[in-house]
Amino acid sequence: MSAVKIFSLARQTSRIVRPAGTLASRSYTSAAKATSIKPQEFYYVNNTDPSMEMTDITDRAAQTIFWTELFRGAAVTLAHIFKEPATINYPFEKGPLSPRFRGEHALRRYPSGEERCIACKLCEAICPAQAITIEAEERADGSRRTTRYDIDMTKCIYCGFCQEACPTASIGPLFCLDGDGLRRTDRLAQLTGNVALLTTGVAAQGMLTTEPRA
């Protein structure tokens, strides 16, 4: 009895250590064992031959002769013609903007026309992209006025930190999408103390009428 067991164990061991012919056959054999599929079995994944039953032949002939798939696609197109369009004719039509939209920058003024900016340079210091450049001079009464307020819009990341840091709510975004340009110089927003001027052609008075954030 023990001799039979030893003989059986030797046969199983010989099957395990028996080398395969190639690496591909070895990997295929291991994959077949893992999926419980015999090596001589396989799945045919290519397109099968068309059915020769009369109903299937009739359906294929109808699709070829009457272009049923073409009319099915045309029906989908006609159904969308009468639906409300999902797009707008920009720039002649513009969609609504979120209250949290951050666009081009502009300087606010008081109702009297006096500029809000006091040239404290907090916005220049907090700007993570270092896109703001401010120059100032003293007035006759000792207060400061801004002579240069430039924002390089090629560096600006529209984070809104300058708006949050401003103690007088002087700087804020324009609610306007027309901030593109064809040249690099078109992306330089020059905001001076006298006039809020954007070289991109955006009207600055659109920002002057906007109430500052509380």
PDB file of C-alpha atoms in Angstrom:
ATOM      1  CA  MET A   1       0.000   0.000   0.000  1.00  0.00           C
ATOM      2  CA  SER A   2       2.799   2.386   0.871  1.00  0.00           C
ATOM      3  CA  ALA A   3       4.526   1.539  -2.390  1.00  0.00           C
ATOM      4  CA  VAL A   4       1.399   2.539  -4.303  1.00  0.00           C
ATOM      5  CA  LYS A   5       1.257   5.884  -2.472  1.00  0.00           C
ATOM      6  CA  ILE A   6       4.922   6.594  -3.193  1.00  0.00           C
ATOM      7  CA  PHE A   7       4.389   5.729  -6.877  1.00  0.00           C
ATOM      8  CA  SER A   8       1.353   8.017  -7.049  1.00  0.00           C
ATOM      9  CA  LEU A   9       3.246  10.869  -5.379  1.00  0.00           C
ATOM     10  CA  ALA A  10       6.122  10.445  -7.812  1.00  0.00           C
ATOM     11  CA  ARG A  11       3.735  10.724 -10.758  1.00  0.00           C
ATOM     12  CA  GLN A  12       2.184  13.931  -9.384  1.00  0.00           C
ATOM     13  CA  THR A  13       5.633  15.418  -8.737  1.00  0.00           C
ATOM     14  CA  SER A  14       6.742  14.612 -12.253  1.00  0.00           C
ATOM     15  CA  ARG A  15       3.705  16.432 -13.623  1.00  0.00           C
ATOM     16  CA  ILE A  16       4.452  19.543 -11.567  1.00  0.00           C
ATOM     17  CA  VAL A  17       8.158  19.841 -12.350  1.00  0.00           C
ATOM     18  CA  ARG A  18       7.818  18.822 -15.987  1.00  0.00           C
ATOM     19  CA  PRO A  19       9.111  21.814 -18.015  1.00  0.00           C
ATOM     20  CA  ALA A  20       6.884  23.344 -20.633  1.00  0.00           C
ATOM     21  CA  GLY A  21       8.012  23.798 -24.179  1.00  0.00           C
ATOM     22  CA  THR A  22       7.916  27.609 -24.233  1.00  0.00           C
ATOM     23  CA  LEU A  23       7.229  30.466 -21.873  1.00  0.00           C
ATOM     24  CA  ALA A  24       3.933  31.178 -23.601  1.00  0.00           C
ATOM     25  CA  SER A  25       2.720  27.622 -23.171  1.00  0.00           C
ATOM     26  CA  ARG A  26       3.789  27.685 -19.513  1.00  0.00           C
ATOM     27  CA  SER A  27       1.869  30.893 -18.824  1.00  0.00           C
ATOM     28  CA  TYR A  28      -1.117  29.589 -20.782  1.00  0.00           C
ATOM     29  CA  THR A  29      -1.130  26.382 -18.749  1.00  0.00           C
ATOM     30  CA  SER A  30      -1.010  28.307 -15.467  1.00  0.00           C
ATOM     31  CA  ALA A  31      -3.795  30.635 -16.638  1.00  0.00           C
ATOM     32  CA  ALA A  32      -5.888  27.659 -17.693  1.00  0.00           C
ATOM     33  CA  LYS A  33      -5.458  26.085 -14.282  1.00  0.00           C
ATOM     34  CA  ALA A  34      -6.399  29.350 -12.562  1.00  0.00           C
ATOM     35  CA  THR A  35      -9.600  29.699 -14.606  1.00  0.00           C
ATOM     36  CA  SER A  36     -10.447  25.985 -14.582  1.00  0.00           C
ATOM     37  CA  ILE A  37     -10.294  25.848 -18.386  1.00  0.00           C
ATOM     38  CA  LYS A  38      -8.648  22.952 -20.114  1.00  0.00           C
ATOM     39  CA  PRO A  39      -5.762  23.863 -22.443  1.00  0.00           C
ATOM     40  CA  GLN A  40      -7.604  22.457 -25.471  1.00  0.00           C
ATOM     41  CA  GLU A  41     -10.656  24.665 -24.789  1.00  0.00           C
ATOM     42  CA  PHE A  42     -10.869  28.310 -25.905  1.00  0.00           C
ATOM     43  CA  TYR A  43     -13.378  31.055 -26.571  1.00  0.00           C
ATOM     44  CA  TYR A  44     -13.856  32.428 -30.074  1.00  0.00           C
ATOM     45  CA  VAL A  45     -13.926  36.199 -29.597  1.00  0.00           C
ATOM     46  CA  ASN A  46     -14.097  37.283 -33.248  1.00  0.00           C
ATOM     47  CA  ASN A  47     -17.313  38.024 -35.086  1.00  0.00           C
ATOM     48  CA  THR A  48     -19.311  34.911 -35.676  1.00  0.00           C
ATOM     49  CA  ASP A  49     -20.700  33.964 -39.053  1.00  0.00           C
ATOM     50  CA  PRO A  50     -24.088  35.538 -39.796  1.00  0.00           C
ATOM     51  CA  SER A  51     -27.108  33.455 -39.072  1.00  0.00           C
ATOM     52  CA  MET A  52     -28.732  31.882 -42.106  1.00  0.00           C
ATOM     53  CA  GLU A  53     -32.212  31.704 -40.659  1.00  0.00           C
ATOM     54  CA  MET A  54     -34.927  33.309 -42.771  1.00  0.00           C
ATOM     55  CA  THR A  55     -35.853  35.952 -40.179  1.00  0.00           C
ATOM     56  CA  ASP A  56     -32.239  37.071 -39.762  1.00  0.00           C
ATOM     57  CA  ILE A  57     -31.707  37.160 -43.515  1.00  0.00           C
ATOM     58  CA  THR A  58     -34.840  39.295 -43.922  1.00  0.00           C
ATOM     59  CA  ASP A  59     -33.701  41.749 -41.243  1.00  0.00           C
ATOM     60  CA  ARG A  60     -30.286  42.177 -42.828  1.00  0.00           C
ATOM     61  CA  ALA A  61     -31.837  42.694 -46.253  1.00  0.00           C
ATOM     62  CA  ALA A  62     -34.213  45.333 -44.886  1.00  0.00           C
ATOM     63  CA  GLN A  63     -31.357  47.231 -43.235  1.00  0.00           C
ATOM     64  CA  THR A  64     -29.403  47.194 -46.483  1.00  0.00           C
ATOM     65  CA  ILE A  65     -32.248  48.095 -48.846  1.00  0.00           C
ATOM     66  CA  PHE A  66     -34.264  50.569 -46.776  1.00  0.00           C
ATOM     67  CA  TRP A  67     -31.339  52.153 -44.833  1.00  0.00           C
ATOM     68  CA  THR A  68     -33.092  51.708 -41.520  1.00  0.00           C
ATOM     69  CA  GLU A  69     -30.032  52.716 -39.498  1.00  0.00           C
ATOM     70  CA  LEU A  70     -29.694  55.924 -41.524  1.00  0.00           C
ATOM     71  CA  PHE A  71     -33.300  56.918 -40.885  1.00  0.00           C
ATOM     72  CA  ARG A  72     -32.918  56.040 -37.230  1.00  0.00           C
ATOM     73  CA  GLY A  73     -30.028  58.503 -36.931  1.00  0.00           C
ATOM     74  CA  ALA A  74     -31.982  61.145 -38.868  1.00  0.00           C
ATOM     75  CA  ALA A  75     -34.881  60.719 -36.447  1.00  0.00           C
ATOM     76  CA  VAL A  76     -32.572  61.450 -33.521  1.00  0.00           C
ATOM     77  CA  THR A  77     -31.351  64.600 -35.289  1.00  0.00           C
ATOM     78  CA  LEU A  78     -34.876  65.814 -36.019  1.00  0.00           C
ATOM     79  CA  ALA A  79     -35.892  65.227 -32.412  1.00  0.00           C
ATOM     80  CA  HIS A  80     -33.110  67.533 -31.191  1.00  0.00           C
ATOM     81  CA  ILE A  81     -34.005  70.272 -33.683  1.00  0.00           C
ATOM     82  CA  PHE A  82     -37.195  71.130 -31.818  1.00  0.00           C
ATOM     83  CA  LYS A  83     -35.553  71.090 -28.384  1.00  0.00           C
ATOM     84  CA  GLU A  84     -34.196  74.161 -26.640  1.00  0.00           C
ATOM     85  CA  PRO A  85     -30.545  74.710 -27.654  1.00  0.00           C
ATOM     86  CA  ALA A  86     -27.944  73.984 -25.024  1.00  0.00           C
ATOM     87  CA  THR A  87     -25.567  76.686 -26.304  1.00  0.00           C
ATOM     88  CA  ILE A  88     -25.763  80.452 -26.725  1.00  0.00           C
ATOM     89  CA  ASN A  89     -24.556  82.738 -29.489  1.00  0.00           C
ATOM     90  CA  TYR A  90     -21.522  84.137 -27.673  1.00  0.00           C
ATOM     91  CA  PRO A  91     -20.420  86.964 -27.641  1.00  0.00           C
ATOM     92  CA  PHE A  92     -23.770  88.374 -28.771  1.00  0.00           C
ATOM     93  CA  GLU A  93     -25.505  86.395 -26.036  1.00  0.00           C
ATOM     94  CA  LYS A  94     -24.059  85.847 -22.586  1.00  0.00           C
ATOM     95  CA  GLY A  95     -25.157  83.508 -19.868  1.00  0.00           C
ATOM     96  CA  PRO A  96     -25.601  84.387 -16.199  1.00  0.00           C
ATOM     97  CA  LEU A  97     -22.528  84.679 -14.002  1.00  0.00           C
ATOM     98  CA  SER A  98     -22.141  83.384 -10.477  1.00  0.00           C
ATOM     99  CA  PRO A  99     -21.901  85.960  -7.661  1.00  0.00           C
ATOM    100  CA  ARG A 100     -18.541  84.385  -6.829  1.00  0.00           C
ATOM    101  CA  PHE A 101     -17.186  84.985 -10.342  1.00  0.00           C
ATOM    102  CA  ARG A 102     -13.678  86.466 -10.441  1.00  0.00           C
ATOM    103  CA  GLY A 103     -12.864  88.386 -13.573  1.00  0.00           C
ATOM    104  CA  GLU A 104     -10.652  91.305 -14.516  1.00  0.00           C
ATOM    105  CA  HIS A 105      -9.657  93.746 -11.780  1.00  0.00           C
ATOM    106  CA  ALA A 106     -10.654  97.364 -11.357  1.00  0.00           C
ATOM    107  CA  LEU A 107     -10.364 100.080  -8.701  1.00  0.00           C
ATOM    108  CA  ARG A 108     -13.438 101.447  -6.982  1.00  0.00           C
ATOM    109  CA  ARG A 109     -14.094 105.047  -6.068  1.00  0.00           C
ATOM    110  CA  TYR A 110     -16.208 106.728  -3.448  1.00  0.00           C
ATOM    111  CA  PRO A 111     -19.456 108.367  -4.618  1.00  0.00           C
ATOM    112  CA  SER A 112     -17.649 111.707  -4.399  1.00  0.00           C
ATOM    113  CA  GLY A 113     -15.127 110.542  -6.967  1.00  0.00           C
ATOM    114  CA  GLU A 114     -12.282 110.163  -4.489  1.00  0.00           C
ATOM    115  CA  GLU A 115     -10.199 107.058  -5.006  1.00  0.00           C
ATOM    116  CA  ARG A 116     -10.405 104.336  -2.404  1.00  0.00           C
ATOM    117  CA  CYS A 117      -6.835 103.059  -2.791  1.00  0.00           C
ATOM    118  CA  ILE A 118      -4.506 104.344  -0.055  1.00  0.00           C
ATOM    119  CA  ALA A 119      -1.372 102.661  -1.474  1.00  0.00           C
ATOM    120  CA  CYS A 120      -0.923 100.400   1.539  1.00  0.00           C
ATOM    121  CA  LYS A 121       0.461  97.686  -0.785  1.00  0.00           C
ATOM    122  CA  LEU A 122      -1.220  94.883   1.140  1.00  0.00           C
ATOM    123  CA  CYS A 123      -2.553  93.434  -2.098  1.00  0.00           C
ATOM    124  CA  GLU A 124       0.944  93.517  -3.589  1.00  0.00           C
ATOM    125  CA  ALA A 125       2.339  91.716  -0.547  1.00  0.00           C
ATOM    126  CA  ILE A 126      -0.331  89.012  -0.390  1.00  0.00           C
ATOM    127  CA  CYS A 127      -0.416  88.222  -4.109  1.00  0.00           C
ATOM    128  CA  PRO A 128       0.971  84.663  -4.414  1.00  0.00           C
ATOM    129  CA  ALA A 129       1.796  85.149  -8.096  1.00  0.00           C
ATOM    130  CA  GLN A 130       3.538  88.522  -7.560  1.00  0.00           C
ATOM    131  CA  ALA A 131       1.447  89.997 -10.335  1.00  0.00           C
ATOM    132  CA  ILE A 132       0.695  93.389  -8.717  1.00  0.00           C
ATOM    133  CA  THR A 133       3.010  96.399  -8.912  1.00  0.00           C
ATOM    134  CA  ILE A 134       2.150  99.594  -7.030  1.00  0.00           C
ATOM    135  CA  GLU A 135       3.893 102.963  -6.974  1.00  0.00           C
ATOM    136  CA  ALA A 136       2.723 105.869  -4.806  1.00  0.00           C
ATOM    137  CA  GLU A 137       3.608 109.424  -3.835  1.00  0.00           C
ATOM    138  CA  GLU A 138       2.623 111.799  -1.072  1.00  0.00           C
ATOM    139  CA  ARG A 139       0.040 114.474  -1.528  1.00  0.00           C
ATOM    140  CA  ALA A 140       0.244 118.004  -0.242  1.00  0.00           C
ATOM    141  CA  ASP A 141      -1.722 117.065   2.876  1.00  0.00           C
ATOM    142  CA  GLY A 142       0.637 114.167   3.652  1.00  0.00           C
ATOM    143  CA  SER A 143      -1.630 111.342   2.496  1.00  0.00           C
ATOM    144  CA  ARG A 144      -0.557 108.925  -0.175  1.00  0.00           C
ATOM    145  CA  ARG A 145      -1.970 108.536  -3.646  1.00  0.00           C
ATOM    146  CA  THR A 146      -1.428 105.796  -6.191  1.00  0.00           C
ATOM    147  CA  THR A 147       0.490 106.744  -9.300  1.00  0.00           C
ATOM    148  CA  ARG A 148       0.900 103.255 -10.709  1.00  0.00           C
ATOM    149  CA  TYR A 149      -1.220 100.159 -10.175  1.00  0.00           C
ATOM    150  CA  ASP A 150      -0.398  97.410 -12.658  1.00  0.00           C
ATOM    151  CA  ILE A 151      -1.587  93.812 -12.679  1.00  0.00           C
ATOM    152  CA  ASP A 152       0.101  91.335 -15.002  1.00  0.00           C
ATOM    153  CA  MET A 153      -2.870  89.178 -15.964  1.00  0.00           C
ATOM    154  CA  THR A 154      -0.553  86.541 -17.437  1.00  0.00           C
ATOM    155  CA  LYS A 155       0.539  85.833 -13.857  1.00  0.00           C
ATOM    156  CA  CYS A 156      -2.769  86.415 -12.090  1.00  0.00           C
ATOM    157  CA  ILE A 157      -4.395  83.212 -10.805  1.00  0.00           C
ATOM    158  CA  TYR A 158      -7.696  84.914  -9.855  1.00  0.00           C
ATOM    159  CA  CYS A 159      -7.443  83.797  -6.236  1.00  0.00           C
ATOM    160  CA  GLY A 160      -9.141  86.910  -4.824  1.00  0.00           C
ATOM    161  CA  PHE A 161      -6.572  87.428  -2.059  1.00  0.00           C
ATOM    162  CA  CYS A 162      -6.025  91.043  -3.104  1.00  0.00           C
ATOM    163  CA  GLN A 163      -9.725  91.745  -2.714  1.00  0.00           C
ATOM    164  CA  GLU A 164      -9.784  90.178   0.749  1.00  0.00           C
ATOM    165  CA  ALA A 165      -6.646  92.008   1.922  1.00  0.00           C
ATOM    166  CA  CYS A 166      -7.731  95.482   0.798  1.00  0.00           C
ATOM    167  CA  PRO A 167      -8.794  97.488   3.892  1.00  0.00           C
ATOM    168  CA  THR A 168     -10.840  99.979   1.878  1.00  0.00           C
ATOM    169  CA  ALA A 169     -12.499  97.519  -0.544  1.00  0.00           C
ATOM    170  CA  SER A 170     -10.761  99.364  -3.343  1.00  0.00           C
ATOM    171  CA  ILE A 171      -9.990  96.498  -5.691  1.00  0.00           C
ATOM    172  CA  GLY A 172     -12.531  94.056  -7.012  1.00  0.00           C
ATOM    173  CA  PRO A 173     -13.331  91.912 -10.038  1.00  0.00           C
ATOM    174  CA  LEU A 174     -15.236  93.006 -13.101  1.00  0.00           C
ATOM    175  CA  PHE A 175     -18.234  90.833 -13.878  1.00  0.00           C
ATOM    176  CA  CYS A 176     -17.202  90.526 -17.488  1.00  0.00           C
ATOM    177  CA  LEU A 177     -15.894  87.630 -19.555  1.00  0.00           C
ATOM    178  CA  ASP A 178     -14.302  89.724 -22.303  1.00  0.00           C
ATOM    179  CA  GLY A 179     -10.788  89.577 -20.953  1.00  0.00           C
ATOM    180  CA  ASP A 180      -8.987  87.938 -23.833  1.00  0.00           C
ATOM    181  CA  GLY A 181      -6.357  89.444 -26.090  1.00  0.00           C
ATOM    182  CA  LEU A 182      -4.155  88.563 -29.022  1.00  0.00           C
ATOM    183  CA  ARG A 183      -0.937  89.991 -27.606  1.00  0.00           C
ATOM    184  CA  ARG A 184       0.864  89.610 -24.305  1.00  0.00           C
ATOM    185  CA  THR A 185       0.648  93.345 -23.700  1.00  0.00           C
ATOM    186  CA  ASP A 186      -3.138  93.063 -23.866  1.00  0.00           C
ATOM    187  CA  ARG A 187      -3.039  91.096 -20.632  1.00  0.00           C
ATOM    188  CA  LEU A 188      -1.489  93.965 -18.634  1.00  0.00           C
ATOM    189  CA  ALA A 189      -4.183  95.729 -16.643  1.00  0.00           C
ATOM    190  CA  GLN A 190      -3.121  99.266 -15.755  1.00  0.00           C
ATOM    191  CA  LEU A 191      -5.195 100.528 -12.844  1.00  0.00           C
ATOM    192  CA  THR A 192      -4.191 104.056 -11.872  1.00  0.00           C
ATOM    193  CA  GLY A 193      -5.487 106.232  -9.080  1.00  0.00           C
ATOM    194  CA  ASN A 194      -7.229 108.675 -11.409  1.00  0.00           C
ATOM    195  CA  VAL A 195      -8.894 106.336 -13.892  1.00  0.00           C
ATOM    196  CA  ALA A 196      -9.443 102.580 -13.687  1.00  0.00           C
ATOM    197  CA  LEU A 197      -8.148 101.665 -17.131  1.00  0.00           C
ATOM    198  CA  LEU A 198      -7.981  98.185 -18.595  1.00  0.00           C
ATOM    199  CA  THR A 199      -5.972  97.880 -21.783  1.00  0.00           C
ATOM    200  CA  THR A 200      -8.075  94.845 -22.738  1.00  0.00           C
ATOM    201  CA  GLY A 201     -10.876  97.231 -23.648  1.00  0.00           C
ATOM    202  CA  VAL A 202     -13.150  96.436 -20.698  1.00  0.00           C
ATOM    203  CA  ALA A 203     -15.170  99.418 -19.497  1.00  0.00           C
ATOM    204  CA  ALA A 204     -14.040 100.161 -15.959  1.00  0.00           C
ATOM    205  CA  GLN A 205     -17.205 102.010 -15.010  1.00  0.00           C
ATOM    206  CA  GLY A 206     -18.934  98.637 -14.855  1.00  0.00           C
ATOM    207  CA  MET A 207     -17.008  97.992 -11.668  1.00  0.00           C
ATOM    208  CA  LEU A 208     -17.449 101.426 -10.165  1.00  0.00           C
ATOM    209  CA  THR A 209     -21.181 100.913  -9.798  1.00  0.00           C
ATOM    210  CA  THR A 210     -20.730  97.584  -7.994  1.00  0.00           C
ATOM    211  CA  GLU A 211     -21.100  97.705  -4.258  1.00  0.00           C
ATOM    212  CA  PRO A 212     -18.080  96.451  -2.319  1.00  0.00           C
ATOM    213  CA  ARG A 213     -18.331  93.215  -0.428  1.00  0.00           C
ATOM    214  CA  ALA A 214     -19.161  93.575   3.250  1.00  0.00           C
TER     215      ALA A 214
END
